[in-house]
Amino acid sequence: MFKSEYLNRVYNEFVTKNPNLTEYQNTALEILESIEPYILEHKEFEDKKLVERFLEPERFIQFKVVWTDDKGNYQVNRGFRCQYNSAIGPYKGGLRFHPSVNESIIKFLALEQTLKNSLTTLPMGGGKGGSDFDPKGKSDAEVLRFCQSFMSELYKYIGPNVDVPAGDIGVGGREIGYMFGQYKKLTNDFSGVLTGKGLTYGGSLARKEATGYGLCYFTKNALKALRNTSFEGKTVIISGSGNVAIYANEKATALGAKVVAMSDSNGYIYDKDGIDLDVIKEIKEVQRERIKKYVELKGRGEYHEGCKGIWQIKCDIALPCATQNELDLDDAKALVKNGCMCVCEGANMPSTLDAAKYFIDNKIVFGPAKAANAGGVATSGLEMSQNSERMSWTFEQVDKKLNDIMTNIFESCYKEAKAYGKSEFDLLTGANISGFKKVSQAMLDQGI
Ligand code: NDP
């Protein structure tokens, strides 16, 4: 599998130690394949067991979350926090509430987060957590009781200099607020222990927009460097209609593109005249309803049941912003056949590994998740800085810093892709090597 005997051995041991954790194994494989040229240059890493040290999470916590629903019935969920690597700063990474959450998903996300946070150049280690709780269809009171119960356990393991969680799928401003309130009650400490907070209690302007905007800033740089073009006049499809997807649509549109399709986990809408984002915000952010409602509210467009069909739509740029493994090799082939020139990932690991390789081999501008969607955590880092200095910066200040960070991330991926990748289009290799270099150096320096 690898040229390096060392990596073959490490990966086989990793699979034996982590049976059935498919997403986690796939992420480790992707990372090891990318960093192999760098490992081959450094024979001393084998003696120091550096890759084994890197792949082992520092801590994995699983706990019981008991809460009562509106009928007074007991409900039991699982909570998780994986504190993967703290070599370059306190653990940092989101909390996901979705029925699919399990050990494999949390560990793959935490490993990805470790390299992503390194890429931002901010001092943040990697972590991730969440629960198999499904906020969909629950009342506010039920979500409040769940969040309080979840935080009643999690608070023991986090802190502004220890581990700073944020939002992810199913965890937005409402959930962060409820968890922050409970943390404060339990610790009597008003601190920046969570990011993605509301603006009245320490949140940062532009945090809500950051992942989607950052994705477009990364894409803008990649389009310019690799194809000497821009968003102007391009047709875009975006999967998902959550936090990342909505603000990716907003920025892509501001940069001159037309977004014609978006989705949720039930299906997708196609509006050839360009999706009216205000209607999507009303459905998703205000009413918490299904995307199907777009056609009824807007009076135009088409709704299609099922998510897969979205990749069959003709477009110049595709921004997968829903969830892991939502775009497979067949979808990748359909996109390329229909003339798509650019795929940048807003979600975490939305493309399967073979789909990602297909894009790179076909010289499609491909922005891998850990680089392209790093704007969210980067702005969380900026929120931590504002909390520490007890100041708040303007939207424009934060947005400018975000734009600069995304430009730097692109440039470091591009530089390493040219040095170690298959071609300058191999930003996946660029991102993994760039992120790994900094974390591994800090681990060597600290003997951890
Ligand atoms: P949200 O919960 O706000 O939105 C998620 C969206 O994806 C919803 O439209 C949801 O539809 C859809 N979705 C979820 N699961 C599936 C599925 N199995 N199939 C199809 N669609 C699905 O989450 P975010 O926008 O915050 O996160 C989206 C992705 O971006 C995730 O991979 C996350 O890890 C990643 N990310 C998020 C960051 C952030 O700052 N929020 C930062 C970096 C990465 P439905 O409503 O029907 O469930």
Short mmCIF file of C-alpha atoms and ligand atoms in Angstrom, two decimals:
data_model
loop_
_atom_site.label_atom_id
_atom_site.label_comp_id
_atom_site.label_asym_id
_atom_site.label_seq_id
_atom_site.Cartn_x
_atom_site.Cartn_y
_atom_site.Cartn_z
CA MET A 1 0.00 0.00 0.00
CA PHE A 2 2.85 2.36 0.93
CA LYS A 3 6.40 2.48 -0.43
CA SER A 4 7.51 2.98 3.13
CA GLU A 5 7.68 -0.26 5.14
CA TYR A 6 7.40 1.89 8.25
CA LEU A 7 4.03 3.35 7.15
CA ASN A 8 2.74 -0.09 6.11
CA ARG A 9 3.47 -1.39 9.58
CA VAL A 10 2.02 1.66 11.34
CA TYR A 11 -1.18 1.61 9.28
CA ASN A 12 -1.73 -2.13 9.77
CA GLU A 13 -1.28 -1.73 13.52
CA PHE A 14 -3.65 1.24 13.46
CA VAL A 15 -6.36 -0.83 11.73
CA THR A 16 -5.88 -3.71 14.18
CA LYS A 17 -6.20 -1.32 17.11
CA ASN A 18 -9.24 0.44 15.65
CA PRO A 19 -11.41 -2.31 14.17
CA ASN A 20 -14.71 -1.23 12.57
CA LEU A 21 -13.91 2.47 12.89
CA THR A 22 -14.24 2.94 9.13
CA GLU A 23 -14.27 6.73 8.83
CA TYR A 24 -11.34 6.97 11.23
CA GLN A 25 -9.34 4.37 9.27
CA ASN A 26 -10.09 6.15 5.98
CA THR A 27 -8.90 9.48 7.33
CA ALA A 28 -5.69 7.99 8.68
CA LEU A 29 -5.09 6.30 5.32
CA GLU A 30 -5.64 9.55 3.41
CA ILE A 31 -3.27 11.43 5.69
CA LEU A 32 -0.54 8.78 5.62
CA GLU A 33 -0.70 8.51 1.82
CA SER A 34 -0.27 12.28 1.57
CA ILE A 35 2.55 12.68 4.04
CA GLU A 36 4.51 9.67 2.75
CA PRO A 37 6.96 11.72 0.62
CA TYR A 38 7.81 13.80 3.68
CA ILE A 39 8.18 10.73 5.91
CA LEU A 40 10.50 9.12 3.32
CA GLU A 41 12.74 12.19 3.56
CA HIS A 42 13.02 11.79 7.34
CA LYS A 43 14.24 8.32 8.20
CA GLU A 44 14.72 9.39 11.83
CA PHE A 45 10.93 9.57 12.35
CA GLU A 46 10.76 5.77 12.48
CA ASP A 47 13.18 5.55 15.43
CA LYS A 48 11.23 8.24 17.22
CA LYS A 49 7.91 6.48 16.47
CA LEU A 50 6.63 9.87 15.35
CA VAL A 51 3.73 8.67 13.20
CA GLU A 52 2.51 6.28 15.93
CA ARG A 53 2.68 9.19 18.39
CA PHE A 54 0.76 11.41 16.01
CA LEU A 55 -2.01 8.88 15.31
CA GLU A 56 -2.80 8.06 18.95
CA PRO A 57 -5.37 10.47 20.49
CA GLU A 58 -4.23 11.96 23.79
CA ARG A 59 -7.63 11.30 25.41
CA PHE A 60 -11.04 9.91 24.43
CA ILE A 61 -13.99 10.46 26.74
CA GLN A 62 -17.39 8.78 26.43
CA PHE A 63 -20.23 9.51 28.82
CA LYS A 64 -23.92 8.98 29.50
CA VAL A 65 -26.38 11.84 28.92
CA VAL A 66 -29.75 11.33 30.63
CA TRP A 67 -32.54 13.87 30.10
CA THR A 68 -36.32 14.01 30.16
CA ASP A 69 -38.51 14.83 27.18
CA ASP A 70 -41.63 17.02 27.26
CA LYS A 71 -43.80 14.04 28.21
CA GLY A 72 -41.63 13.41 31.26
CA ASN A 73 -40.05 10.25 29.79
CA TYR A 74 -36.37 9.51 30.40
CA GLN A 75 -34.10 9.54 27.35
CA VAL A 76 -30.52 8.27 27.20
CA ASN A 77 -27.85 9.41 24.75
CA ARG A 78 -24.10 9.05 24.42
CA GLY A 79 -21.73 11.99 24.73
CA PHE A 80 -18.16 12.04 23.38
CA ARG A 81 -15.09 14.25 23.45
CA CYS A 82 -11.86 13.31 21.74
CA GLN A 83 -8.88 15.43 22.81
CA TYR A 84 -6.61 14.44 19.99
CA ASN A 85 -3.50 16.56 20.10
CA SER A 86 -2.44 19.56 22.19
CA ALA A 87 1.09 20.03 20.83
CA ILE A 88 0.43 23.51 19.46
CA GLY A 89 -2.34 24.77 21.77
CA PRO A 90 -5.45 23.88 23.79
CA TYR A 91 -7.72 21.31 22.14
CA LYS A 92 -10.16 23.03 19.80
CA GLY A 93 -12.95 21.64 17.67
CA GLY A 94 -16.71 21.46 17.35
CA LEU A 95 -19.49 19.46 18.95
CA ARG A 96 -21.82 17.55 16.64
CA PHE A 97 -25.35 16.48 17.61
CA HIS A 98 -26.62 13.97 15.04
CA PRO A 99 -27.94 10.39 15.32
CA SER A 100 -25.01 9.12 13.23
CA VAL A 101 -22.41 10.28 15.79
CA ASN A 102 -20.22 7.47 17.12
CA GLU A 103 -16.60 6.82 18.12
CA SER A 104 -15.41 6.52 14.51
CA ILE A 105 -16.95 9.82 13.41
CA ILE A 106 -15.63 11.70 16.44
CA LYS A 107 -12.10 10.31 16.07
CA PHE A 108 -11.92 11.00 12.33
CA LEU A 109 -13.11 14.55 12.88
CA ALA A 110 -10.65 15.12 15.73
CA LEU A 111 -7.72 13.84 13.66
CA GLU A 112 -8.71 16.08 10.73
CA GLN A 113 -9.15 18.98 13.12
CA THR A 114 -5.59 18.58 14.42
CA LEU A 115 -4.12 19.24 10.97
CA LYS A 116 -6.72 21.87 10.10
CA ASN A 117 -5.95 23.90 13.21
CA SER A 118 -2.26 23.68 12.47
CA LEU A 119 -2.90 25.06 8.98
CA THR A 120 -4.59 28.17 10.38
CA THR A 121 -1.23 29.11 12.02
CA LEU A 122 -3.16 29.94 15.22
CA PRO A 123 -2.15 28.22 18.49
CA MET A 124 -4.88 25.58 18.64
CA GLY A 125 -4.64 21.83 19.19
CA GLY A 126 -7.21 19.41 17.78
CA GLY A 127 -10.34 17.92 19.32
CA LYS A 128 -13.94 17.05 18.49
CA GLY A 129 -17.02 15.87 20.36
CA GLY A 130 -20.74 15.50 20.27
CA SER A 131 -23.64 13.17 20.83
CA ASP A 132 -26.01 10.85 19.00
CA PHE A 133 -28.82 13.17 20.16
CA ASP A 134 -30.98 14.48 17.30
CA PRO A 135 -32.12 18.08 17.86
CA LYS A 136 -34.45 17.81 14.86
CA GLY A 137 -38.10 17.81 15.92
CA LYS A 138 -37.27 18.54 19.57
CA SER A 139 -38.80 21.49 21.43
CA ASP A 140 -36.59 24.30 22.75
CA ALA A 141 -37.19 23.01 26.27
CA GLU A 142 -36.02 19.52 25.31
CA VAL A 143 -32.88 20.89 23.64
CA LEU A 144 -32.23 22.98 26.77
CA ARG A 145 -32.53 19.98 29.08
CA PHE A 146 -30.33 17.87 26.84
CA CYS A 147 -27.64 20.57 26.59
CA GLN A 148 -27.63 21.08 30.36
CA SER A 149 -27.24 17.36 30.99
CA PHE A 150 -24.51 17.07 28.32
CA MET A 151 -22.53 19.97 29.81
CA SER A 152 -22.98 18.63 33.37
CA GLU A 153 -20.46 15.96 32.40
CA LEU A 154 -18.39 17.70 29.74
CA TYR A 155 -17.50 20.69 31.96
CA LYS A 156 -15.06 18.52 33.93
CA TYR A 157 -12.80 18.14 30.91
CA ILE A 158 -12.80 21.57 29.24
CA GLY A 159 -11.61 25.11 29.98
CA PRO A 160 -10.40 28.22 28.16
CA ASN A 161 -6.77 27.00 28.32
CA VAL A 162 -7.58 23.29 28.15
CA ASP A 163 -10.20 22.53 25.53
CA VAL A 164 -12.54 24.99 23.79
CA PRO A 165 -15.45 23.34 21.94
CA ALA A 166 -17.60 25.05 19.28
CA GLY A 167 -20.56 24.19 17.02
CA ASP A 168 -20.85 21.70 14.18
CA ILE A 169 -23.78 19.80 12.64
CA GLY A 170 -26.82 20.23 14.89
CA VAL A 171 -25.03 22.65 17.22
CA GLY A 172 -25.67 26.30 16.43
CA GLY A 173 -26.12 29.48 18.47
CA ARG A 174 -29.03 28.10 20.51
CA GLU A 175 -27.18 24.99 21.68
CA ILE A 176 -23.93 26.88 22.37
CA GLY A 177 -25.90 29.39 24.48
CA TYR A 178 -27.57 26.66 26.57
CA MET A 179 -24.27 24.85 27.11
CA PHE A 180 -22.41 28.05 27.99
CA GLY A 181 -25.11 28.93 30.57
CA GLN A 182 -24.76 25.52 32.20
CA TYR A 183 -20.94 25.66 32.22
CA LYS A 184 -21.09 29.03 33.96
CA LYS A 185 -23.58 27.75 36.52
CA LEU A 186 -21.39 24.76 37.35
CA THR A 187 -18.05 26.56 37.51
CA ASN A 188 -19.01 30.11 38.52
CA ASP A 189 -16.59 31.21 35.81
CA PHE A 190 -17.39 33.52 32.89
CA SER A 191 -14.71 32.61 30.38
CA GLY A 192 -14.24 31.91 26.70
CA VAL A 193 -14.75 28.18 27.14
CA LEU A 194 -16.90 27.81 24.03
CA THR A 195 -16.80 29.64 20.71
CA GLY A 196 -19.70 30.45 18.44
CA LYS A 197 -21.25 32.33 21.37
CA GLY A 198 -23.99 34.94 20.97
CA LEU A 199 -22.88 38.52 20.40
CA THR A 200 -24.30 39.64 23.78
CA TYR A 201 -22.01 37.33 25.78
CA GLY A 202 -18.61 37.20 24.12
CA GLY A 203 -19.26 35.94 20.59
CA SER A 204 -17.35 37.27 17.62
CA LEU A 205 -18.86 39.13 14.74
CA ALA A 206 -18.49 37.12 11.51
CA ARG A 207 -18.14 33.75 13.34
CA LYS A 208 -21.51 32.60 11.99
CA GLU A 209 -20.47 33.46 8.45
CA ALA A 210 -16.84 32.34 8.79
CA THR A 211 -16.79 28.77 7.47
CA GLY A 212 -18.85 29.57 4.37
CA TYR A 213 -17.09 32.86 3.67
CA GLY A 214 -13.70 31.29 4.32
CA LEU A 215 -14.54 28.47 1.92
CA CYS A 216 -15.19 31.04 -0.80
CA TYR A 217 -11.98 32.95 -0.01
CA PHE A 218 -10.00 29.73 -0.32
CA THR A 219 -11.82 28.85 -3.57
CA LYS A 220 -11.21 32.35 -4.96
CA ASN A 221 -7.44 31.96 -4.40
CA ALA A 222 -7.38 28.46 -5.85
CA LEU A 223 -9.34 29.47 -8.96
CA LYS A 224 -6.98 32.37 -9.53
CA ALA A 225 -3.73 30.41 -9.04
CA LEU A 226 -4.70 27.21 -10.84
CA ARG A 227 -7.10 28.40 -13.55
CA ASN A 228 -6.60 32.17 -13.67
CA THR A 229 -10.33 32.70 -13.19
CA SER A 230 -12.84 33.76 -10.50
CA PHE A 231 -16.41 33.23 -9.22
CA GLU A 232 -17.68 35.91 -11.61
CA GLY A 233 -20.38 34.49 -13.89
CA LYS A 234 -19.95 30.90 -12.64
CA THR A 235 -22.82 28.49 -11.90
CA VAL A 236 -22.50 26.94 -8.44
CA ILE A 237 -24.19 24.05 -6.63
CA ILE A 238 -24.00 23.72 -2.85
CA SER A 239 -25.07 20.66 -0.88
CA GLY A 240 -26.58 21.21 2.55
CA SER A 241 -28.49 24.23 3.79
CA GLY A 242 -27.02 24.62 7.25
CA ASN A 243 -24.58 27.14 8.63
CA VAL A 244 -21.76 26.43 6.19
CA ALA A 245 -23.92 26.11 3.08
CA ILE A 246 -25.94 29.28 3.70
CA TYR A 247 -22.91 31.55 4.11
CA ALA A 248 -21.02 29.88 1.27
CA ASN A 249 -24.01 30.79 -0.90
CA GLU A 250 -23.99 34.37 0.43
CA LYS A 251 -20.30 34.93 -0.34
CA ALA A 252 -20.24 33.07 -3.68
CA THR A 253 -23.18 35.24 -4.79
CA ALA A 254 -21.42 38.40 -3.57
CA LEU A 255 -18.38 37.37 -5.63
CA GLY A 256 -20.50 37.22 -8.80
CA ALA A 257 -21.61 33.58 -8.99
CA LYS A 258 -25.13 32.16 -9.39
CA VAL A 259 -26.04 29.38 -6.92
CA VAL A 260 -28.67 27.15 -8.53
CA ALA A 261 -29.01 24.21 -6.11
CA MET A 262 -28.99 23.46 -2.37
CA SER A 263 -30.13 20.45 -0.31
CA ASP A 264 -30.96 18.99 3.08
CA SER A 265 -30.96 15.38 4.21
CA ASN A 266 -34.34 14.78 2.50
CA GLY A 267 -33.74 16.23 -0.96
CA TYR A 268 -32.53 19.13 -3.08
CA ILE A 269 -33.94 22.19 -4.79
CA TYR A 270 -32.93 23.47 -8.22
CA ASP A 271 -33.69 27.05 -9.22
CA LYS A 272 -32.19 27.92 -12.60
CA ASP A 273 -32.68 31.65 -11.92
CA GLY A 274 -30.53 31.51 -8.80
CA ILE A 275 -31.63 30.54 -5.31
CA ASP A 276 -33.18 33.31 -3.22
CA LEU A 277 -31.07 33.03 -0.07
CA ASP A 278 -33.49 35.07 2.06
CA VAL A 279 -36.08 32.36 1.51
CA ILE A 280 -33.57 29.65 2.52
CA LYS A 281 -32.65 31.61 5.66
CA GLU A 282 -36.33 31.97 6.56
CA ILE A 283 -36.87 28.21 6.14
CA LYS A 284 -33.69 27.02 7.85
CA GLU A 285 -32.74 29.67 10.40
CA VAL A 286 -36.20 30.93 11.44
CA GLN A 287 -38.73 28.17 10.81
CA ARG A 288 -36.28 25.19 11.15
CA GLU A 289 -38.23 23.55 8.33
CA ARG A 290 -37.41 21.31 5.33
CA ILE A 291 -35.86 22.73 2.14
CA LYS A 292 -38.82 21.37 0.17
CA LYS A 293 -40.73 24.45 1.34
CA TYR A 294 -38.63 26.68 -0.96
CA VAL A 295 -40.78 25.95 -4.01
CA GLU A 296 -43.97 26.83 -2.13
CA LEU A 297 -42.60 30.03 -0.55
CA LYS A 298 -40.71 31.31 -3.60
CA GLY A 299 -43.17 30.12 -6.21
CA ARG A 300 -40.46 28.82 -8.53
CA GLY A 301 -37.80 26.12 -8.75
CA GLU A 302 -37.99 22.33 -8.48
CA TYR A 303 -37.75 19.99 -5.49
CA HIS A 304 -36.29 16.50 -5.88
CA GLU A 305 -36.50 13.86 -3.17
CA GLY A 306 -33.11 12.33 -2.20
CA CYS A 307 -29.74 14.10 -2.01
CA LYS A 308 -27.65 12.29 -4.61
CA GLY A 309 -29.19 13.87 -7.71
CA ILE A 310 -27.64 17.23 -6.88
CA TRP A 311 -24.27 16.14 -8.31
CA GLN A 312 -25.89 15.49 -11.71
CA ILE A 313 -26.67 19.19 -12.17
CA LYS A 314 -24.46 21.00 -14.67
CA CYS A 315 -22.24 23.52 -12.90
CA ASP A 316 -18.82 25.20 -12.95
CA ILE A 317 -18.19 24.94 -9.22
CA ALA A 318 -19.48 22.47 -6.61
CA LEU A 319 -19.24 23.19 -2.88
CA PRO A 320 -20.20 20.11 -0.82
CA CYS A 321 -21.27 21.55 2.56
CA ALA A 322 -23.48 18.87 4.17
CA THR A 323 -21.71 15.86 5.63
CA GLN A 324 -19.05 13.13 5.27
CA ASN A 325 -18.98 10.76 2.27
CA GLU A 326 -21.81 12.57 0.48
CA LEU A 327 -19.91 12.67 -2.84
CA ASP A 328 -18.57 9.35 -4.19
CA LEU A 329 -16.61 8.37 -7.29
CA ASP A 330 -19.73 8.15 -9.51
CA ASP A 331 -20.78 11.63 -8.39
CA ALA A 332 -17.26 12.92 -9.08
CA LYS A 333 -17.35 11.46 -12.59
CA ALA A 334 -20.76 13.01 -13.25
CA LEU A 335 -19.54 16.44 -12.14
CA VAL A 336 -16.42 16.31 -14.30
CA LYS A 337 -18.37 15.00 -17.31
CA ASN A 338 -20.76 17.94 -17.00
CA GLY A 339 -17.90 20.45 -17.10
CA CYS A 340 -17.37 21.20 -13.40
CA MET A 341 -13.90 22.77 -12.98
CA CYS A 342 -13.74 23.23 -9.23
CA VAL A 343 -14.82 21.32 -6.09
CA CYS A 344 -14.03 22.85 -2.71
CA GLU A 345 -15.14 21.12 0.47
CA GLY A 346 -17.13 23.04 3.08
CA ALA A 347 -18.13 19.90 4.99
CA ASN A 348 -15.62 17.56 6.62
CA MET A 349 -14.57 14.69 4.30
CA PRO A 350 -17.61 15.06 1.99
CA SER A 351 -15.74 13.41 -0.91
CA THR A 352 -14.77 9.78 -0.60
CA LEU A 353 -11.04 9.22 -1.03
CA ASP A 354 -11.43 7.82 -4.56
CA ALA A 355 -13.57 10.82 -5.54
CA ALA A 356 -10.93 13.22 -4.19
CA LYS A 357 -8.20 11.38 -6.11
CA TYR A 358 -10.32 11.50 -9.27
CA PHE A 359 -10.59 15.28 -9.01
CA ILE A 360 -6.86 15.70 -8.45
CA ASP A 361 -5.93 13.30 -11.29
CA ASN A 362 -8.24 15.18 -13.65
CA LYS A 363 -6.77 18.55 -12.68
CA ILE A 364 -9.99 19.82 -11.16
CA VAL A 365 -9.38 22.65 -8.70
CA PHE A 366 -9.94 20.62 -5.53
CA GLY A 367 -9.98 22.31 -2.11
CA PRO A 368 -9.68 19.61 0.59
CA ALA A 369 -11.84 20.13 3.68
CA LYS A 370 -9.12 20.60 6.24
CA ALA A 371 -7.85 23.61 4.30
CA ALA A 372 -10.95 24.94 2.57
CA ASN A 373 -13.26 24.91 5.61
CA ALA A 374 -10.69 26.06 8.18
CA GLY A 375 -12.23 29.55 8.27
CA GLY A 376 -14.68 28.53 10.99
CA VAL A 377 -12.10 27.36 13.46
CA ALA A 378 -9.77 30.20 12.50
CA THR A 379 -12.48 32.68 13.45
CA SER A 380 -13.10 30.71 16.64
CA GLY A 381 -9.41 31.36 17.32
CA LEU A 382 -10.08 35.05 16.74
CA GLU A 383 -13.04 34.84 19.14
CA MET A 384 -10.68 33.37 21.79
CA SER A 385 -8.26 36.28 21.24
CA GLN A 386 -11.07 38.81 21.66
CA ASN A 387 -12.27 37.06 24.84
CA SER A 388 -8.74 37.08 26.28
CA GLU A 389 -8.28 40.79 25.71
CA ARG A 390 -11.94 41.51 26.62
CA MET A 391 -12.43 43.41 23.41
CA SER A 392 -14.60 42.92 20.37
CA TRP A 393 -13.50 43.64 16.87
CA THR A 394 -15.72 44.93 14.07
CA PHE A 395 -17.18 42.65 11.42
CA GLU A 396 -14.82 44.17 8.87
CA GLN A 397 -11.75 43.56 11.08
CA VAL A 398 -12.62 39.91 11.63
CA ASP A 399 -13.57 39.36 7.97
CA LYS A 400 -10.27 40.90 6.80
CA LYS A 401 -8.28 38.63 9.16
CA LEU A 402 -10.31 35.64 7.92
CA ASN A 403 -9.58 36.52 4.31
CA ASP A 404 -5.85 36.86 5.09
CA ILE A 405 -5.79 33.52 6.96
CA MET A 406 -7.54 31.70 4.09
CA THR A 407 -5.10 33.23 1.59
CA ASN A 408 -2.17 32.04 3.73
CA ILE A 409 -3.67 28.57 4.05
CA PHE A 410 -4.07 28.32 0.29
CA GLU A 411 -0.53 29.52 -0.30
CA SER A 412 1.03 27.03 2.12
CA CYS A 413 -1.00 24.15 0.60
CA TYR A 414 -0.03 25.25 -2.92
CA LYS A 415 3.65 25.51 -1.99
CA GLU A 416 3.73 22.01 -0.45
CA ALA A 417 1.64 20.58 -3.34
CA LYS A 418 4.27 21.79 -5.78
CA ALA A 419 7.06 20.42 -3.58
CA TYR A 420 5.56 17.02 -2.69
CA GLY A 421 2.30 16.43 -4.60
CA LYS A 422 1.47 14.72 -7.87
CA SER A 423 0.94 18.17 -9.40
CA GLU A 424 0.20 21.71 -8.29
CA PHE A 425 -3.48 20.62 -8.23
CA ASP A 426 -2.71 18.19 -5.39
CA LEU A 427 -3.72 20.54 -2.59
CA LEU A 428 -4.72 17.51 -0.51
CA THR A 429 -1.09 16.45 -0.19
CA GLY A 430 -0.17 20.11 0.28
CA ALA A 431 -2.63 20.52 3.16
CA ASN A 432 -1.66 17.31 4.95
CA ILE A 433 2.08 17.95 4.75
CA SER A 434 1.78 21.59 5.70
CA GLY A 435 -0.39 20.76 8.74
CA PHE A 436 1.68 17.74 9.77
CA LYS A 437 5.02 19.56 9.65
CA LYS A 438 4.09 22.02 12.37
CA VAL A 439 2.33 19.56 14.69
CA SER A 440 5.07 16.95 14.38
CA GLN A 441 7.83 19.49 15.04
CA ALA A 442 6.03 20.68 18.19
CA MET A 443 5.62 17.04 19.32
CA LEU A 444 9.30 16.32 18.78
CA ASP A 445 10.30 19.48 20.67
CA GLN A 446 8.08 18.55 23.62
CA GLY A 447 8.85 14.83 23.66
CA ILE A 448 5.15 13.94 23.46
P1 NDP B 1 -25.70 22.29 10.07
O1 NDP B 1 -26.29 21.36 11.08
O2 NDP B 1 -25.93 23.74 10.22
O3 NDP B 1 -26.17 21.86 8.61
C1 NDP B 1 -25.91 20.60 8.11
C2 NDP B 1 -26.58 20.48 6.76
O4 NDP B 1 -26.22 19.25 6.16
C3 NDP B 1 -28.08 20.49 6.84
O5 NDP B 1 -28.60 21.06 5.68
C4 NDP B 1 -28.39 19.00 6.93
O6 NDP B 1 -29.70 18.69 6.51
C5 NDP B 1 -27.38 18.44 5.97
N1 NDP B 1 -27.07 17.05 6.31
C6 NDP B 1 -26.69 16.54 7.51
N2 NDP B 1 -26.53 15.21 7.45
C7 NDP B 1 -26.81 14.87 6.19
C8 NDP B 1 -26.84 13.65 5.49
N3 NDP B 1 -26.53 12.50 6.11
N4 NDP B 1 -27.15 13.69 4.18
C9 NDP B 1 -27.43 14.86 3.56
N5 NDP B 1 -27.43 16.05 4.18
C10 NDP B 1 -27.14 16.06 5.45
O7 NDP B 1 -24.14 21.96 10.04
P2 NDP B 1 -22.94 22.84 9.51
O8 NDP B 1 -23.38 23.61 8.32
O9 NDP B 1 -22.34 23.54 10.65
O10 NDP B 1 -21.90 21.72 9.07
C11 NDP B 1 -21.90 21.13 7.78
C12 NDP B 1 -20.57 20.45 7.54
O11 NDP B 1 -19.52 21.42 7.65
C13 NDP B 1 -20.20 19.35 8.52
O12 NDP B 1 -19.43 18.36 7.86
C14 NDP B 1 -19.30 20.07 9.52
O13 NDP B 1 -18.43 19.18 10.20
C15 NDP B 1 -18.55 21.00 8.60
N6 NDP B 1 -17.94 22.15 9.24
C16 NDP B 1 -18.70 23.05 9.94
C17 NDP B 1 -18.09 24.15 10.51
C18 NDP B 1 -18.89 25.23 11.18
O14 NDP B 1 -18.29 26.27 11.51
N7 NDP B 1 -20.19 25.07 11.37
C19 NDP B 1 -16.64 24.35 10.45
C20 NDP B 1 -15.95 23.40 9.59
C21 NDP B 1 -16.59 22.33 9.06
P3 NDP B 1 -30.84 18.37 7.62
O15 NDP B 1 -31.25 19.70 8.14
O16 NDP B 1 -31.87 17.67 6.85
O17 NDP B 1 -30.19 17.51 8.67
#
